[in-house]
Amino acid sequence: MRFLRLSPRELLLVLTCSALALTVAYDRIRTDKIYLHVYGTAIEKENSADGWDPTLTNGLDPWVRIASVDVYTNQPFGLLTPNNRWPYIDIRGVVKRRWSGGYNLNVEFYLDDHNLTYICHEKRTLNLEEIVYIDQYHDCYLLSKNSDPYVALGSALRPESKEKTR
């Protein structure tokens, strides 16, 4: 029964490998709740349930939230809102947290409004409150810990405000 008798060095090695395996397993199954906020400029004010902030612009028109989705890391998510093309939205994907920080996003968008139809499959790495422009003038999205889409967009458009709060 030699295999039950471990030297201190072997015991330390077994404990270290076990701790590393548990850390990796925990990281893979742990979920963080974040939000995927999608914004557009071709939205009528009446179709935005929570109003809009005219100071949050792309230089031309104000960004209006067209969708917000609760997203849990490492779990598939989706949203379908057939809203008479104001806009029609179908979003499906998964978000995975990275060891080095940030998130890997694998998402399919189908956005259809009265100006354009946008269909894409994006795989990208991004940080929280980092704006990703689907189209520079019509649609964008971001990941955030903040459930309020306008607070999240405001902090993404004004990164200097993050420095002032520290």
Coordinates of C-alpha atoms in Angstrom, one line a residue:
M1 CA 0.0 0.0 0.0
R2 CA 2.7 2.4 -0.9
F3 CA 0.3 4.7 -2.9
L4 CA -1.4 5.8 0.4
R5 CA 1.9 7.0 1.9
L6 CA 2.9 10.3 0.4
S7 CA 5.9 12.3 1.1
P8 CA 5.4 15.9 2.2
R9 CA 6.5 17.0 -1.3
E10 CA 4.0 14.7 -3.0
L11 CA 1.2 15.7 -0.6
L12 CA 1.9 19.4 -1.4
L13 CA 1.8 18.7 -5.1
V14 CA -1.5 16.8 -4.8
L15 CA -3.1 19.6 -2.7
T16 CA -1.8 22.3 -5.2
C17 CA -3.2 20.4 -8.2
S18 CA -6.5 19.9 -6.4
A19 CA -6.8 23.6 -5.5
L20 CA -6.0 24.6 -9.1
A21 CA -8.6 22.1 -10.5
L22 CA -11.3 23.5 -8.1
T23 CA -10.5 27.1 -9.0
V24 CA -10.8 26.3 -12.7
A25 CA -14.0 24.4 -12.2
Y26 CA -15.5 27.2 -10.1
D27 CA -14.6 29.8 -12.7
R28 CA -16.3 27.8 -15.4
I29 CA -19.6 27.3 -13.5
R30 CA -19.8 30.6 -11.8
T31 CA -22.2 33.1 -13.3
D32 CA -22.1 36.9 -13.1
K33 CA -25.3 38.9 -13.8
I34 CA -24.7 41.6 -16.4
Y35 CA -26.9 43.5 -18.9
L36 CA -26.7 43.8 -22.6
H37 CA -28.2 47.1 -23.6
V38 CA -28.9 47.9 -27.2
Y39 CA -29.5 51.4 -28.4
G40 CA -30.8 53.0 -31.6
T41 CA -31.4 56.4 -33.1
A42 CA -34.3 55.6 -35.4
I43 CA -36.8 55.1 -32.6
E44 CA -39.9 57.2 -31.9
K45 CA -40.0 58.7 -28.5
E46 CA -43.4 57.1 -27.8
N47 CA -41.8 53.6 -28.4
S48 CA -39.3 54.0 -25.6
A49 CA -41.0 53.0 -22.4
D50 CA -38.6 54.8 -20.1
G51 CA -38.1 57.9 -22.2
W52 CA -34.7 59.0 -23.5
D53 CA -31.9 61.4 -22.6
P54 CA -31.2 63.9 -25.3
T55 CA -27.7 64.5 -24.0
L56 CA -26.6 61.0 -24.9
T57 CA -26.0 61.4 -28.6
N58 CA -23.8 60.1 -31.4
G59 CA -23.3 63.6 -32.7
L60 CA -26.5 63.7 -34.6
D61 CA -29.4 61.9 -32.9
P62 CA -30.0 60.9 -29.3
W63 CA -29.4 57.2 -28.5
V64 CA -32.6 55.5 -27.3
R65 CA -32.7 52.1 -25.6
I66 CA -34.3 49.6 -27.8
A67 CA -33.6 46.5 -25.7
S68 CA -32.0 45.4 -22.4
V69 CA -31.4 41.8 -21.6
D70 CA -30.3 40.2 -18.3
V71 CA -27.3 38.1 -19.2
Y72 CA -25.7 35.5 -17.0
T73 CA -22.2 34.5 -18.0
N74 CA -21.7 31.0 -19.4
Q75 CA -25.4 30.7 -20.1
P76 CA -27.2 31.2 -23.4
F77 CA -29.6 34.1 -23.6
G78 CA -32.1 35.5 -26.1
L79 CA -34.6 38.2 -26.7
L80 CA -37.4 38.4 -29.3
T81 CA -39.6 41.4 -29.6
P82 CA -41.8 41.6 -32.7
N83 CA -42.6 45.3 -32.3
N84 CA -44.1 46.3 -35.7
R85 CA -40.6 47.2 -36.9
W86 CA -40.1 49.9 -34.2
P87 CA -37.8 47.9 -34.2
Y88 CA -38.2 44.2 -34.6
I89 CA -35.4 42.6 -32.4
D90 CA -34.1 39.1 -32.3
I91 CA -30.9 38.7 -30.2
R92 CA -29.3 35.3 -29.2
G93 CA -25.9 34.6 -27.8
V94 CA -23.7 33.7 -24.9
V95 CA -21.2 35.7 -22.8
K96 CA -18.2 34.2 -21.2
R97 CA -16.0 35.9 -18.6
R98 CA -12.2 35.9 -19.3
W99 CA -9.5 35.2 -16.8
S100 CA -7.6 38.3 -17.9
G101 CA -10.7 40.5 -17.5
G102 CA -13.4 41.5 -19.9
Y103 CA -15.9 39.2 -21.6
N104 CA -16.0 37.1 -24.8
L105 CA -19.3 37.8 -26.5
N106 CA -20.8 35.5 -29.2
V107 CA -24.1 37.0 -30.3
E108 CA -26.4 37.1 -33.3
F109 CA -28.4 40.2 -34.0
Y110 CA -31.4 40.7 -36.2
L111 CA -32.6 44.3 -35.9
D112 CA -35.3 45.6 -38.3
D113 CA -36.6 49.1 -38.2
H114 CA -38.1 51.5 -40.7
N115 CA -34.6 52.7 -41.8
L116 CA -32.5 49.5 -42.1
T117 CA -32.3 45.8 -41.4
Y118 CA -29.2 44.6 -39.7
I119 CA -28.3 40.9 -39.5
C120 CA -25.0 39.8 -38.1
H121 CA -23.1 37.3 -36.0
E122 CA -20.4 38.9 -33.9
K123 CA -17.7 37.3 -31.9
R124 CA -15.7 39.8 -29.9
T125 CA -13.9 40.5 -26.7
L126 CA -15.0 43.6 -24.8
N127 CA -15.0 45.2 -21.4
L128 CA -18.0 46.5 -19.4
E129 CA -19.3 49.9 -20.6
E130 CA -17.4 49.6 -23.9
I131 CA -19.6 50.7 -26.8
V132 CA -19.7 48.5 -29.8
Y133 CA -21.2 50.3 -32.9
I134 CA -23.4 48.1 -35.1
D135 CA -23.7 51.2 -37.3
Q136 CA -22.1 54.5 -36.3
Y137 CA -25.3 56.4 -36.7
H138 CA -28.2 53.9 -36.1
D139 CA -27.4 51.2 -33.5
C140 CA -24.9 50.2 -30.8
Y141 CA -24.7 48.0 -27.8
L142 CA -22.7 47.5 -24.6
L143 CA -22.3 45.2 -21.6
S144 CA -22.8 46.7 -18.2
K145 CA -23.3 45.8 -14.5
N146 CA -25.8 48.7 -14.3
S147 CA -29.4 47.8 -15.0
D148 CA -30.3 51.4 -16.0
P149 CA -29.5 51.7 -19.7
Y150 CA -29.0 55.4 -19.7
V151 CA -26.6 55.4 -16.7
A152 CA -24.6 52.7 -18.4
L153 CA -24.5 54.6 -21.7
G154 CA -23.6 57.8 -20.0
S155 CA -20.6 56.2 -18.2
A156 CA -19.5 54.7 -21.5
L157 CA -19.8 57.9 -23.5
R158 CA -18.1 59.9 -20.7
P159 CA -15.2 57.8 -19.5
E160 CA -13.7 60.7 -17.6
S161 CA -16.7 60.5 -15.2
K162 CA -15.4 57.1 -14.0
E163 CA -12.1 58.8 -12.9
K164 CA -13.9 61.5 -11.0
T165 CA -15.8 59.0 -8.8
R166 CA -12.6 57.3 -7.6

